[in-house]
Structures are given as C-alpha cells and as structure tokens.
Short mmCIF file of C-alpha atoms in Angstrom, two decimals:
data_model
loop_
_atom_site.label_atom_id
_atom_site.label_comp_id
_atom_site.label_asym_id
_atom_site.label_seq_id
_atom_site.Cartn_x
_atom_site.Cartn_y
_atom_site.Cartn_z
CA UNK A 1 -0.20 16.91 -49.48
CA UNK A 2 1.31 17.47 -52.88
CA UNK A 3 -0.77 15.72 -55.64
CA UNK A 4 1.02 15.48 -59.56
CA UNK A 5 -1.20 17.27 -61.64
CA UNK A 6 -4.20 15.29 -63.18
CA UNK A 7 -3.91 13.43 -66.05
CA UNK A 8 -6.41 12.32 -68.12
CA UNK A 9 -6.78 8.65 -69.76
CA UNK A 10 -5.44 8.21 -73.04
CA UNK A 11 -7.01 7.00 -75.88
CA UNK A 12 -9.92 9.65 -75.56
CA UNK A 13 -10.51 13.08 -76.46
CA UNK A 14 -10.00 15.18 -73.06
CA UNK A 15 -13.47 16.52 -71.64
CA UNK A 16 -13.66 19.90 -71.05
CA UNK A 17 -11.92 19.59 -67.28
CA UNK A 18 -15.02 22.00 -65.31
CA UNK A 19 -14.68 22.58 -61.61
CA UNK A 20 -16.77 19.26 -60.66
CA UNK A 21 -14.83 17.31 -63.05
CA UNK A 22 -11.78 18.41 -61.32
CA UNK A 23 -12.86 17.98 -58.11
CA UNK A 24 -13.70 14.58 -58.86
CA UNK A 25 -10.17 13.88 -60.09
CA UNK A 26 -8.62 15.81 -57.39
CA UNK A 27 -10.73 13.34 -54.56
CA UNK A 28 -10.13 10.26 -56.61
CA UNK A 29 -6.35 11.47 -56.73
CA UNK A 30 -6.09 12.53 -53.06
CA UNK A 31 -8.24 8.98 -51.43
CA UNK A 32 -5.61 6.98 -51.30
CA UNK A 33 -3.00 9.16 -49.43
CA UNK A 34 -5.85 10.52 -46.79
CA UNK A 35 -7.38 7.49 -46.29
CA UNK A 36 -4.26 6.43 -44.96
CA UNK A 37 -3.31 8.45 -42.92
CA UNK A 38 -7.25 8.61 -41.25
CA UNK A 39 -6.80 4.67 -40.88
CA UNK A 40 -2.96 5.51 -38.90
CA UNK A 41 -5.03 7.93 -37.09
CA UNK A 42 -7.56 5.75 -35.93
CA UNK A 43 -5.42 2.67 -35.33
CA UNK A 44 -3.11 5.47 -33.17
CA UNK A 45 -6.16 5.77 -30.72
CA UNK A 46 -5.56 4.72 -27.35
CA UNK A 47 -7.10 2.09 -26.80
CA UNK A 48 -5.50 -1.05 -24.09
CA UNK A 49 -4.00 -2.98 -27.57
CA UNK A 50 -0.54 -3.42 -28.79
CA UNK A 51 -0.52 0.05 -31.24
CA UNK A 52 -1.07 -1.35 -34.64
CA UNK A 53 -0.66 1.90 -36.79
CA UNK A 54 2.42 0.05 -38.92
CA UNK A 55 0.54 -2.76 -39.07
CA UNK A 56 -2.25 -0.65 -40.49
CA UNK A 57 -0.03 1.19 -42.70
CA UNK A 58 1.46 -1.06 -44.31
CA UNK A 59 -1.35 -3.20 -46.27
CA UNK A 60 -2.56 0.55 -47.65
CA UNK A 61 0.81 2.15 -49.32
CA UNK A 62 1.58 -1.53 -50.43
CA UNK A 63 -1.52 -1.90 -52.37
CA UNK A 64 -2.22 1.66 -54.13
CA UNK A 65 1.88 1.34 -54.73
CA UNK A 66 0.65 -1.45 -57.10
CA UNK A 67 -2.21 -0.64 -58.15
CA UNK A 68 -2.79 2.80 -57.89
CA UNK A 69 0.88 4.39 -57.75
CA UNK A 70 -0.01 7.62 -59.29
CA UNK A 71 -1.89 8.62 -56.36
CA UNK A 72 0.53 6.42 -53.73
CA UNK A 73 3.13 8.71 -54.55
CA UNK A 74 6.81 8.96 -53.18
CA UNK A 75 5.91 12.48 -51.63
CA UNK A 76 2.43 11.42 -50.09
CA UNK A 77 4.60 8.13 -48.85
CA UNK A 78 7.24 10.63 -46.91
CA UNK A 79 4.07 12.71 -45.37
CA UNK A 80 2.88 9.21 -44.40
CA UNK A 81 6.08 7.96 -43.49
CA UNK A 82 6.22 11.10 -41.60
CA UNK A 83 3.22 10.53 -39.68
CA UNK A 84 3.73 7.24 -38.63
CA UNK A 85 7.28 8.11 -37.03
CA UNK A 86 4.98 10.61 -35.05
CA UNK A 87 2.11 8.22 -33.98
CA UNK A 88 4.80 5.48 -32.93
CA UNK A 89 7.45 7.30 -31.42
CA UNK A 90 9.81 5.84 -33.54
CA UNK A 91 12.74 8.08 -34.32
CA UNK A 92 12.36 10.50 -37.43
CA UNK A 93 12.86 8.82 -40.48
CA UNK A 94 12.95 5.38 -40.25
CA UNK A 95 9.15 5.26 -40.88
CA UNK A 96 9.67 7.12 -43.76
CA UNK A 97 12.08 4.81 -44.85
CA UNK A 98 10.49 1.60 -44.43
CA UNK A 99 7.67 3.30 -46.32
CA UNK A 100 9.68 4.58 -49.42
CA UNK A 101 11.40 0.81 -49.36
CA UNK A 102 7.89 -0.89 -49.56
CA UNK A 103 6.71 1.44 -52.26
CA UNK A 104 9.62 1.42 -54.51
CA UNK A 105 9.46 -2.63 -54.13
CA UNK A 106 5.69 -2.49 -54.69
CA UNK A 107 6.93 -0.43 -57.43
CA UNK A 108 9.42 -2.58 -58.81
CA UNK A 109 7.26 -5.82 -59.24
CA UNK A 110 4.11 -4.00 -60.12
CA UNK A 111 4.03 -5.30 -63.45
CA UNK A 112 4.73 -8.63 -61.89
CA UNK A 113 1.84 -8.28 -59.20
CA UNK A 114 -0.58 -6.97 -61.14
CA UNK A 115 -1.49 -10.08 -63.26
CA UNK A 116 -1.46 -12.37 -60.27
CA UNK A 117 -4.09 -13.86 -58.00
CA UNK A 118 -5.41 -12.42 -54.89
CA UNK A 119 -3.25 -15.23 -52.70
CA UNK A 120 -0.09 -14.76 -54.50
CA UNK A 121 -0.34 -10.65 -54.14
CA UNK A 122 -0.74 -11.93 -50.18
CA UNK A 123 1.81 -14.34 -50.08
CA UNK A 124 4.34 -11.59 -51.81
CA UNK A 125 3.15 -8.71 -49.17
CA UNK A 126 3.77 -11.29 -46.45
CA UNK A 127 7.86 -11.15 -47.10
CA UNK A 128 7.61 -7.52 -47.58
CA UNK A 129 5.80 -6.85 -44.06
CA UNK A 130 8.30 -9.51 -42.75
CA UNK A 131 11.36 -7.22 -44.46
CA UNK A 132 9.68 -4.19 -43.58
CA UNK A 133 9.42 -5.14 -39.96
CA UNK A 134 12.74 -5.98 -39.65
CA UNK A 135 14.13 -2.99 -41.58
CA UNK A 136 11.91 -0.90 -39.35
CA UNK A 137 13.48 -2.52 -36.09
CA UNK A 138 16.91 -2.74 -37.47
CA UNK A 139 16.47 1.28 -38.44
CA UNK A 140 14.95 1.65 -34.58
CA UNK A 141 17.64 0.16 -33.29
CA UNK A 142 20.50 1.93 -35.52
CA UNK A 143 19.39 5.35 -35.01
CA UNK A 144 18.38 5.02 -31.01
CA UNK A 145 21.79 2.99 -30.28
CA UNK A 146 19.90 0.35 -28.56
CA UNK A 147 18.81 -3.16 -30.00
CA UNK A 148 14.93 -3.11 -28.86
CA UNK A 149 13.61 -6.88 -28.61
CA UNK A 150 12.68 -8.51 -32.09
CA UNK A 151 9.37 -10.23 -30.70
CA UNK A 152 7.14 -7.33 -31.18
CA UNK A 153 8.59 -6.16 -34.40
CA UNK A 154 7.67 -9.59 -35.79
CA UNK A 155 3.97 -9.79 -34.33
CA UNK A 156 3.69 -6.43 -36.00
CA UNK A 157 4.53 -8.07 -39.65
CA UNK A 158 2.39 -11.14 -38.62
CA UNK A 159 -0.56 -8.68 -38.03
CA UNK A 160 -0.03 -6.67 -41.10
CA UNK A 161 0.09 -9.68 -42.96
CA UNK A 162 -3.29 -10.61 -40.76
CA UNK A 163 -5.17 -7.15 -42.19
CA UNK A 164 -4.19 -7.20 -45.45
CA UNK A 165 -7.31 -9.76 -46.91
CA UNK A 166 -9.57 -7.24 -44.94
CA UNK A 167 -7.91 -4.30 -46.43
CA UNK A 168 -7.52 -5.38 -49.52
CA UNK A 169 -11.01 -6.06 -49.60
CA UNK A 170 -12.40 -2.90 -48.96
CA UNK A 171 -9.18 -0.91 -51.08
CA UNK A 172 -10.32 -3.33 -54.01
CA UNK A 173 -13.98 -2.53 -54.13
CA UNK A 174 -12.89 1.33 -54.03
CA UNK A 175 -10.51 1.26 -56.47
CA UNK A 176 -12.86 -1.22 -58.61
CA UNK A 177 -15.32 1.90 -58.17
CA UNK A 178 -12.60 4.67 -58.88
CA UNK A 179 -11.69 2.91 -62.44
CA UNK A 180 -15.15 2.58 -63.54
CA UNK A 181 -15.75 6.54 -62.58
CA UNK A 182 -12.53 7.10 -64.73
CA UNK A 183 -13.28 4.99 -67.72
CA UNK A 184 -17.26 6.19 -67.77
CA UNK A 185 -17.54 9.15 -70.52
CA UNK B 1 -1.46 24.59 -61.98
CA UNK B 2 1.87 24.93 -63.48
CA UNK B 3 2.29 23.51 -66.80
CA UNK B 4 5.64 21.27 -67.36
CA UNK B 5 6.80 20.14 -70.40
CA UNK B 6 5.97 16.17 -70.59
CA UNK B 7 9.94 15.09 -70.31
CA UNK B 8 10.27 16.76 -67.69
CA UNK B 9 7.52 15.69 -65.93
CA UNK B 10 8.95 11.78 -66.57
CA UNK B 11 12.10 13.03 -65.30
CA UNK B 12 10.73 14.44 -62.10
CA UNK B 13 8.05 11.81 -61.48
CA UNK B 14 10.82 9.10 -61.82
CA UNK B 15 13.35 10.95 -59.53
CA UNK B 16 11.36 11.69 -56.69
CA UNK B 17 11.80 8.10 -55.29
CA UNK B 18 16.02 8.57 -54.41
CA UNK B 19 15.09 12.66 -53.66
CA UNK B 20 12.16 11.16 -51.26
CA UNK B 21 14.76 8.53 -49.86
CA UNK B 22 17.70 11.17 -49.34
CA UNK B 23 15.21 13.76 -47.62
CA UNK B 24 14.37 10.22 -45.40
CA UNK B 25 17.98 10.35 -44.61
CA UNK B 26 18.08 14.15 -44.22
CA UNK B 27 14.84 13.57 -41.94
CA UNK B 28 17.15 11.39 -39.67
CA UNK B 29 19.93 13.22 -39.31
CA UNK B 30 18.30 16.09 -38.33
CA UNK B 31 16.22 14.18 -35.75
CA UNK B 32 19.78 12.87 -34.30
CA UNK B 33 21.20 16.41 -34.54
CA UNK B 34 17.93 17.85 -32.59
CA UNK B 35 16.70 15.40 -30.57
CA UNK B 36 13.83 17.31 -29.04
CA UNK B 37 12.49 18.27 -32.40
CA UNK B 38 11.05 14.89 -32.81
CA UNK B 39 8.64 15.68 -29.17
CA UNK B 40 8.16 19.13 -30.11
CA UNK B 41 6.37 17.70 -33.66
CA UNK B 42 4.75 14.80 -31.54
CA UNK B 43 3.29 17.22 -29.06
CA UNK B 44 1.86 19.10 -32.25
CA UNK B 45 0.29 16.32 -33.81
CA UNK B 46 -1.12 15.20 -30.11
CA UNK B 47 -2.72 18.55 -29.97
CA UNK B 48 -4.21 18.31 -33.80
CA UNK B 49 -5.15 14.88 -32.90
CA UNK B 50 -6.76 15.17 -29.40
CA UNK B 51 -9.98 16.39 -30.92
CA UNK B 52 -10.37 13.35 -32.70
CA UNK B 53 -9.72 10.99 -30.31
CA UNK B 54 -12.23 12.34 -28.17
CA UNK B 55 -14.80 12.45 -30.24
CA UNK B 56 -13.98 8.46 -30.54
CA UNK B 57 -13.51 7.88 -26.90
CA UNK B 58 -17.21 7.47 -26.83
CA UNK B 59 -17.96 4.94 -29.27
CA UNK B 60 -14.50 3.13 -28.02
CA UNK B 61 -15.68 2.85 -24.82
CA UNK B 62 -19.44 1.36 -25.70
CA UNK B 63 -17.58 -1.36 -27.99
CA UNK B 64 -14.79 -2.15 -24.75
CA UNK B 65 -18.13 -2.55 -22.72
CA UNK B 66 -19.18 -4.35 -24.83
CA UNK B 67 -16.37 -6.92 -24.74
CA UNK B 68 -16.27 -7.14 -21.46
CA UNK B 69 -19.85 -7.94 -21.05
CA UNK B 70 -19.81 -10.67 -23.58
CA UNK B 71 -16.06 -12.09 -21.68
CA UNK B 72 -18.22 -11.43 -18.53
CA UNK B 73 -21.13 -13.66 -19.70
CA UNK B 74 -18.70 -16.48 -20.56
CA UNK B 75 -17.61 -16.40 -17.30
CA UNK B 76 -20.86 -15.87 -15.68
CA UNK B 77 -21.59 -19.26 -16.99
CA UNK B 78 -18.97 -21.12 -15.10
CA UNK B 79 -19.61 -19.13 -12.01
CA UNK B 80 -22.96 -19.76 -12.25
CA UNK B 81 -21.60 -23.79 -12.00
CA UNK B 82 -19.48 -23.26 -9.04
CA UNK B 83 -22.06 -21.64 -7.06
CA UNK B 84 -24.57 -23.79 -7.85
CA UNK B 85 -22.23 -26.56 -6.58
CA UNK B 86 -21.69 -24.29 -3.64
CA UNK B 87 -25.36 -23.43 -2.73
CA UNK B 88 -26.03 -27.21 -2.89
CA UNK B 89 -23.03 -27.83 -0.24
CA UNK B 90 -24.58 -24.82 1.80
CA UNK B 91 -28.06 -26.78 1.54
CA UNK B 92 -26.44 -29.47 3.32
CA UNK B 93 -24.89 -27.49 5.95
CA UNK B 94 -28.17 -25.66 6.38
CA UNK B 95 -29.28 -28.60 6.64
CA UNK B 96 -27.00 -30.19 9.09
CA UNK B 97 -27.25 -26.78 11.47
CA UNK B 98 -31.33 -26.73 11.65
CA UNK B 99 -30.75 -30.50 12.71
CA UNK B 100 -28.19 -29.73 15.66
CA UNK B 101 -30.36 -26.90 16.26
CA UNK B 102 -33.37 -28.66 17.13
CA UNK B 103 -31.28 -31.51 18.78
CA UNK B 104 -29.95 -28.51 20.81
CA UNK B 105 -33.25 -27.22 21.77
CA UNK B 106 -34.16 -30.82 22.73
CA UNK B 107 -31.37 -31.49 25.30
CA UNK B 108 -31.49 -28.06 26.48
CA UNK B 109 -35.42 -28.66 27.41
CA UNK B 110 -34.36 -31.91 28.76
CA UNK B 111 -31.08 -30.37 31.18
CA UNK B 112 -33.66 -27.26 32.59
CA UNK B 113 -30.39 -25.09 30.54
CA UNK B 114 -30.48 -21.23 31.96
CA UNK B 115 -29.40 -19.61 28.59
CA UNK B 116 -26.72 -16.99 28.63
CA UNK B 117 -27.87 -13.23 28.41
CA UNK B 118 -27.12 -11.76 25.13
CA UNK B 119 -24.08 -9.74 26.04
CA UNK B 120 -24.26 -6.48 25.32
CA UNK B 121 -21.49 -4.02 23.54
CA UNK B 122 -20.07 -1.02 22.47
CA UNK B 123 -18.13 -0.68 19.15
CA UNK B 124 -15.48 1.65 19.45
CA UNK B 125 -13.08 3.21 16.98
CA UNK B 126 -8.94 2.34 17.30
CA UNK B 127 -7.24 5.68 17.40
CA UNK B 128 -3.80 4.52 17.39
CA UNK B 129 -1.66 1.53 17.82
CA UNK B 130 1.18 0.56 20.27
CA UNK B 131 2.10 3.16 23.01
CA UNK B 132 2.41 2.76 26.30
CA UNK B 133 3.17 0.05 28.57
CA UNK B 134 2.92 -3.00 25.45
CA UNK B 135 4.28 -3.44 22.54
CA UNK B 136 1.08 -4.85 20.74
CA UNK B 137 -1.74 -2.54 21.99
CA UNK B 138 -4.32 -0.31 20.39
CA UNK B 139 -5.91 3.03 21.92
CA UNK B 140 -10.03 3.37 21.20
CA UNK B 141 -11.42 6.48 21.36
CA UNK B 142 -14.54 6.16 23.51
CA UNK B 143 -16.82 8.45 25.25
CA UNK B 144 -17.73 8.99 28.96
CA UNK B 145 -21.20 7.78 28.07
CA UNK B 146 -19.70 4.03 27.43
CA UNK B 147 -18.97 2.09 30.92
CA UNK B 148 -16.00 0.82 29.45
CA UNK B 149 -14.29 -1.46 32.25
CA UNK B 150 -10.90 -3.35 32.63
CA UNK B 151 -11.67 -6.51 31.33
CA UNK B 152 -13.83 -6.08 28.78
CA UNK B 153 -13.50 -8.22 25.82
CA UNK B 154 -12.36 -7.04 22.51
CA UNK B 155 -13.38 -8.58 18.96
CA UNK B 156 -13.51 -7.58 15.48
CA UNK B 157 -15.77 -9.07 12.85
CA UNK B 158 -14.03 -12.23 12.75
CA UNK B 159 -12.76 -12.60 16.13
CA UNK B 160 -11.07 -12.19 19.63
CA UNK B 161 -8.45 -9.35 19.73
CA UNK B 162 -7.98 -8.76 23.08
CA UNK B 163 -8.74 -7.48 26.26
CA UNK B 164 -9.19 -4.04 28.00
CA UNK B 165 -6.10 -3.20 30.35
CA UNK B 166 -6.50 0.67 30.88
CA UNK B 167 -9.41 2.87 31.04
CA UNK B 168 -9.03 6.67 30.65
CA UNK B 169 -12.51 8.92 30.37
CA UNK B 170 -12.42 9.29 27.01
CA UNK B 171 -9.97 6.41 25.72
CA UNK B 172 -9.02 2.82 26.65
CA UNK B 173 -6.45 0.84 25.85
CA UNK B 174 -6.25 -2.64 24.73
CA UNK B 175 -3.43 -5.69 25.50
CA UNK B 176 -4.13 -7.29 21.88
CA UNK B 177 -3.63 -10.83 22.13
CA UNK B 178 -0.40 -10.68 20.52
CA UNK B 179 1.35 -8.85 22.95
CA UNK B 180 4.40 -10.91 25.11
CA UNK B 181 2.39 -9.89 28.61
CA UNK B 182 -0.97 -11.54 26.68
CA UNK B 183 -1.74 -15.01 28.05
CA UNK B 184 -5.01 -16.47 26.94
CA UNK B 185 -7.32 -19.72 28.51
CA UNK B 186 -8.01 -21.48 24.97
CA UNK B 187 -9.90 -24.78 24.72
CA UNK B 188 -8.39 -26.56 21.25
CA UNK B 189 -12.13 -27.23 19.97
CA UNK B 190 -11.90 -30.48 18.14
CA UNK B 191 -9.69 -32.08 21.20
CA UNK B 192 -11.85 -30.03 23.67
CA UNK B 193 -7.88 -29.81 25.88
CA UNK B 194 -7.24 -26.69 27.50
CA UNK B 195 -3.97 -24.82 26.67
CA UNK B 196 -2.73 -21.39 27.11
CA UNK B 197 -2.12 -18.66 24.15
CA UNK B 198 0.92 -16.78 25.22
CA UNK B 199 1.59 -13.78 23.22
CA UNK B 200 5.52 -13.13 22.16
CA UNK B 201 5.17 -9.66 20.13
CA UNK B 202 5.19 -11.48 16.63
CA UNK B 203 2.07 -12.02 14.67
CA UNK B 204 1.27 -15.56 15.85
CA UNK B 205 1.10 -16.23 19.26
CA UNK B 206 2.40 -19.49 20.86
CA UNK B 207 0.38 -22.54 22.61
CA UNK B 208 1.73 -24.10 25.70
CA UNK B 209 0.99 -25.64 28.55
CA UNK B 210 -1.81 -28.34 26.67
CA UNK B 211 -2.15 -31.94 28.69
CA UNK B 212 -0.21 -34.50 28.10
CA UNK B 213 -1.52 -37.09 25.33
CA UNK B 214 -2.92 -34.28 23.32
CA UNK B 215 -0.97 -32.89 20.71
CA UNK B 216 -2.57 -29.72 18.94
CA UNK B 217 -3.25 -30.31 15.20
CA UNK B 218 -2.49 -28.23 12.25
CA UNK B 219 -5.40 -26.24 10.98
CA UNK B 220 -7.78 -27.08 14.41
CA UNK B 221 -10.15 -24.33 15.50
CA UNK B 222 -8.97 -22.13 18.63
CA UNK B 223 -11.74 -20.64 20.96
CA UNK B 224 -11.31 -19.43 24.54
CA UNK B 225 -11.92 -21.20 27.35
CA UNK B 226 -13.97 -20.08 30.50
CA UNK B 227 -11.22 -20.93 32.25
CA UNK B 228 -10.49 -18.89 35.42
CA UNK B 229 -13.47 -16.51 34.96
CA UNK B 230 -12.10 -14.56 32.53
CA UNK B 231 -13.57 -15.11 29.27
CA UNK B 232 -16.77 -16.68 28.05
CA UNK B 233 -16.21 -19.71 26.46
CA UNK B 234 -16.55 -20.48 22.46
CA UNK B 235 -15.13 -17.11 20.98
CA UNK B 236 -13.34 -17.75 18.12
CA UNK B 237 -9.91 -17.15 18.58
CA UNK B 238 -8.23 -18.89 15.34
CA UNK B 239 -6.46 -21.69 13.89
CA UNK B 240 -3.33 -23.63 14.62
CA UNK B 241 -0.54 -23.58 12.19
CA UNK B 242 2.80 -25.68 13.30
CA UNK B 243 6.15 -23.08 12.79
CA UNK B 244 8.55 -24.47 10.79
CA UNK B 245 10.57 -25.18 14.14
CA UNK B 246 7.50 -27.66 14.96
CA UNK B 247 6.05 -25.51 17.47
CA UNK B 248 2.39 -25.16 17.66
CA UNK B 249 1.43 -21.58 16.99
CA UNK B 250 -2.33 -19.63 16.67
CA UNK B 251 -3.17 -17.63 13.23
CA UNK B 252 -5.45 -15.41 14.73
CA UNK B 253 -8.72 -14.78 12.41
CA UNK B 254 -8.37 -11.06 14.15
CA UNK B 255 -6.75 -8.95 11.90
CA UNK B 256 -4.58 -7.39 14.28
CA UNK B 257 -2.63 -5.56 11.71
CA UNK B 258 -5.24 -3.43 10.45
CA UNK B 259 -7.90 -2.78 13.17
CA UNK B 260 -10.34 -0.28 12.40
CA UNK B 261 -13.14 -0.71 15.12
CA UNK B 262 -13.51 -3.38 17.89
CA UNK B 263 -16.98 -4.45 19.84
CA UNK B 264 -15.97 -4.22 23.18
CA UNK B 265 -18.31 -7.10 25.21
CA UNK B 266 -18.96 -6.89 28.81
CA UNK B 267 -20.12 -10.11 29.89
CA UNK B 268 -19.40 -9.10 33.76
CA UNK B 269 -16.43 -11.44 34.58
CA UNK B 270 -14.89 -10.31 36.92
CA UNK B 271 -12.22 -13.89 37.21
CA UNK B 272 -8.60 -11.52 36.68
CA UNK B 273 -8.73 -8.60 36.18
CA UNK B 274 -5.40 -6.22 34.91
CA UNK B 275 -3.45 -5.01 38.10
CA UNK B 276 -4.75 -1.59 38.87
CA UNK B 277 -1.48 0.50 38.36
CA UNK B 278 0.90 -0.52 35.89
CA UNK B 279 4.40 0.32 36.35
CA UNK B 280 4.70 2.95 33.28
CA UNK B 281 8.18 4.49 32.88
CA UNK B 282 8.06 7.84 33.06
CA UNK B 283 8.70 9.01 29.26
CA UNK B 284 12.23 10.57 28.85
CA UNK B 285 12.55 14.09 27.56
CA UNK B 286 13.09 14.59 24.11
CA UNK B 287 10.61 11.11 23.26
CA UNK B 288 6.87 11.98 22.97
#
C-alpha cells in the first residue's frame, strides 16, 4: 500500500525521527487503510448472511476521509476499492469508483463535517451510503449490461447506515488515541 | 524515502483524486476488454484468503451454534406447551384404553372367549416391484427355511399390503392390494357393513358392493373382514376418502409405493386360496 511520506505536526521543533519513532508513524499512518481492508476481509467470510463487505466498507473510508484523510488516501481508497470489487464479484472498477466518489465527497465537506455533532455526521453519511448504493448498482448494472434488482442494493445502504454508530464508535476512540500519541512530546 | 520539494508534493497530493478516478475508469475498461481477468484476480485473492477463513471457520461455527441453540430454546419452550397439551390428551386415551381393557377382560371371562393364537411371521425383504402376471405386485426374497404359503398375509408397519399369490423356493410374490385382480372382504369399522376393496391399478383402490342404507363416510377406518375365510378380521387396511367423482375410495395406510420389507402372517386360513397355475404369457423375445 503506498503511504505519503510522514509528516510531522507543525508548530513544534521536529524530534529526531529514530526507527521506533518512525515505526510508530508508519502504523499510525498505515491503521486506517489495513484495518479496512481486515474488516472487508472478515465481513467477506462465508458465513449463511447477505455479504455485507460494502456495507462494512463504507462507514470506514467515509470516516478517516473526514477525519483522518491523510492516511484515507485516494491510492489506499483504489487498493480498497480494488478489493472490494474482488470480495463481491462486482465488475472491476465500480467499487473503486463508488469508493473514490465517497472519499472525494467526504473530502469536499470535511471542513463542514468536522465541527458537527455525532447525529448530523450520521444523518449526512446516511445520503452518501444511499448515493453510494445506488451509484454502485447503477455502475453494476452499466458495466454488466443487465439492470440487477434495486432491493438489495438499498438494504445494503440501510445496513451501512445501520454500522456506522458502531463503527464510528470504535474508529473514534482509535483515532481519539492516535491524536493524543501525535500531540504527546 | 524520496525527498520532494513541498509544491510539488501539494500538487501531487491534490491530483491523485482525478489520476485515482481515471485509473478507476482504466480499471473498467480493461475488466470489459478481458473479462476473465477479473476471475483470474478473484481466484488469487480466494487462495491468499482461504487461510484466513479457515482459521475463522472455527470460531464461526461455535457462535452459529450458538444461535441456533438459543432460537432452539425459544422454541423448545412452545414445544414443550404443545406436548404437554398432548401428553395430557394421551393421559386420557391411556386412560380410556386401560378402561376398555379391563371391560374387555370382563366380558371375555363372562363369554368363556378362546383367544386367538398370536400369529406368527416372517419379515421378508421386497426385491423388486411389478413383474409378472400383475401390474401392482412385489417379489420378496425369502429363503427355503421360511414356509412361505399362498395365502399368507402381507403387512408393513402400518398396515395390510397384500396377499401371497406365488411361491418360488427362494422368492414369493405378492398381489398388493392395489392391483385390478385384488378384491378384498373389508368391514367399514365405525358402520361395522361389509364391502369389498377392489383394486383398479391406481393408488386408491375402490369400495363396492356395501349394503344398502349404509353409505361409507369420508375419513372412516377400513379393516378386513373375516369374511370367507380369508383374512383375520381387524387389520388395518386404511381410510376412506370420496374421489372427486363421489365415489368412495380406500387411502391405504400401506405405503405401497415404497415397500422395503413386509411381515408375512400365516394365520392358517385356508378360505380362497390363489388358483394354483396362473395363466403367465410366455415372455416374447427381445423383452426380459
């Protein structure tokens, strides 16, 4: 996975970056992007359930796009992107799409999102797993030449929308965790 | 790590959103152009991913158990409910049958009733069905140590099949009662009328030939009738069902269709027996 190089926080003199320090950066740098893709992994397992990697996948590269996007970023979204084409037999790329959409949306009203409650940040990643769904089924249906039936494109958004709060919980308390490492001397 | 200039780091970090969206499109077209790219890179990650999964089949498994014994304790609850209900009817029954029982016993005492030997039989295994003379018979495989005789009767586990026509060494062959040369003394048990149950080669044989002023009823118990010497009375034969033409037919509780084993009973009656030869056509070449 292809990580920018690591940039320190302004404002302070730069520590002398030693191999532990680094390492620390790299991992805080690299969470976000493999933690996805281990949570697609796992929500790819068979088990007898509707598959609910997009579902999954979307709550993660929505929030780190706001709150984290230098690690969330638009080449760790194509690997994911990537990846979840492969775990739900969708054809190549419109994963990757939908992805890249959310993100550069996420992206887009950062600023926005950032200063809002917990609800609103839901209510707003509600539409976009509504409009990612359907771009994700309209792309499905585009590049396989066949119009697939809406219903389980929409119980997909209405579970993303379902995991996000429990997500979101666990993403917050981690990234919580990741800025106090980052701000501590 | 190679060291870039800050602009053009800006300039890079802010264009790889439209170069990550063209290489999306790029990623589409070439999974149009080769469509069996798309399996080949599936089938890869399968592979890389297999380990995984099985590792978590375990645990996966314990926490479906799980569920299921929790959704099976919910419904053991209900169950529990409907066979309570049940055991209660049963206690009744029970009930009901130890006093007929002992009412039995009484008037049997009082009528100086010789009780019926326990007949005894042989359970045999059905080889094949149909062949030979019928159209609804079975062959058992039996051995030269069973006296199997014409005129045995057969029965399954839940009741009268039919009878024994032929009797090789090592095989006999039963008419079941479904069979159009089948014809059957049956006592309708809640009327106590006798009737006949004539095969006709479909899977519910007719009744005819009951007394005037009795009609049979849908859903009355069938059982066979002593009738002529050839059958003990009381087996259970079946049920009545009316055909949609208003005829009164016999649902056998036999499963004729899928015979495994019959008990063959030999209750030495020797009322009519099956005519000694039976006109068999002699097979044409080219047939088995």
């Amino acid at each position: 996975m292809v990580s920018p190089p690591f940039r320190p926080p302004q404002g302070r003199p730069a520590p002398a970056p030693g191999l532990l320090r680094r390492l620390d950066a790299f991992a805080r740098l690299a969470f976000p992007g493999f933690s996805t893709g281990f949570l697609m992994v796992l929500a790819a397992a068979p088990v007898s359930l509707p598959s609910p990697v997009f579902a999954a996948t979307l709550p993660c590269v929505f929030f780190w796009s706001v709150f984290r996007p230098a690690a969330m970023s638009p080449p760790v979204i194509f690997a994911l992107g990537l990846l979840l084409d492969l775990l739900t037999l969708a054809p190549l790329g419109a994963g990757v799409l939908v992805l890249l959409g959310v993100h550069g949306a996420a992206l887009r009203f950062r600023r926005f999102l950032v200063r809002q409650s917990f609800l609103m940040v839901w209510l707003v990643f509600c539409a976009t797993a509504l409009l990612a769904a359907a771009l994700f089924w309209a792309l499905q249906a585009l590049l396989a030449l066949r119009v697939a039936p809406f219903g389980p494109a929409l119980h997909a958004a209405m579970l993303s929308a379902g995991l996000y709060p429990a997500i979101a919980l666990v993403l917050a308390r981690v990234h919580e965790a990741m800025r106090q490492a980052e701000t501590a001397p | 790590m190679i060291r870039l200039s800050i602009p053009l780091r800006q300039a890079l970090a802010r264009l790889s959103l439209p170069l990550m969206i063209a290489a999306a499109f790029g990623v589409m077209l070439l999974g149009k152009a080769d469509a069996l790219l798309a399996e080949r890179l599936r089938s890869h990650l399968a592979d890389a991913l297999s380990p995984i999964y099985a590792a978590l089949a375990e645990p996966m498994g314990a926490v479906r158990n799980a569920v299921e014994e929790v959704q099976a304790l919910a419904q053991l609850r209900e169950e529990n409910a409907i066979l309570r209900e049940e055991n209660e009817r049963l206690r009744r029954w029970q009930a009901a049958a130890l006093a007929l029982e002992s009412e039995n016993e009484l008037l049997r005492r009082q009528l100086n009733f010789l009780p019926e030997a326990a007949p005894a039989f042989v359970t045999a295994r059905v080889v094949a069905d149909g062949g030979g003379t019928y159209a609804r018979a079975v062959l058992l495989a039996t051995g030269p140590q069973h006296a199997i005789r014409k005129g045995q009767v057969a029965l399954d586990e839940r009741g009268f099949v039919g009878r024994v026509t032929e009797v090789g060494s090592r095989s006999a062959r039963v008419l079941l009662a479904t069979d159009m040369n089948s014809r059957i003394p049956v006592t309708l048990e809640s009327s106590r009328a006798r009737a006949i149950m004539a095969g006709s080669n479909g899977a519910r044989p007719r009744l005819s030939h009951w007394p005037e002023g009795v009609m049979p009823v849908e859903g009355e118990r069938i059982v066979t009738s002593a009738e002529a010497g050839a059958f003990p009375a009381g087996l259970p034969v079946g049920v009545v069902r009316v055909s949609p033409q208003g005829a009164p037919e016999v649902e056998l509780f036999a499963r004729l269709d899928r015979l495994d084993a019959v008990r063959l009973f030999d209750y030495g009656l020797r009322g009519i027996l099956p005519p000694e030869s039976v006109a068999r056509p002699e097979p044409r070449p080219g047939r088995r």
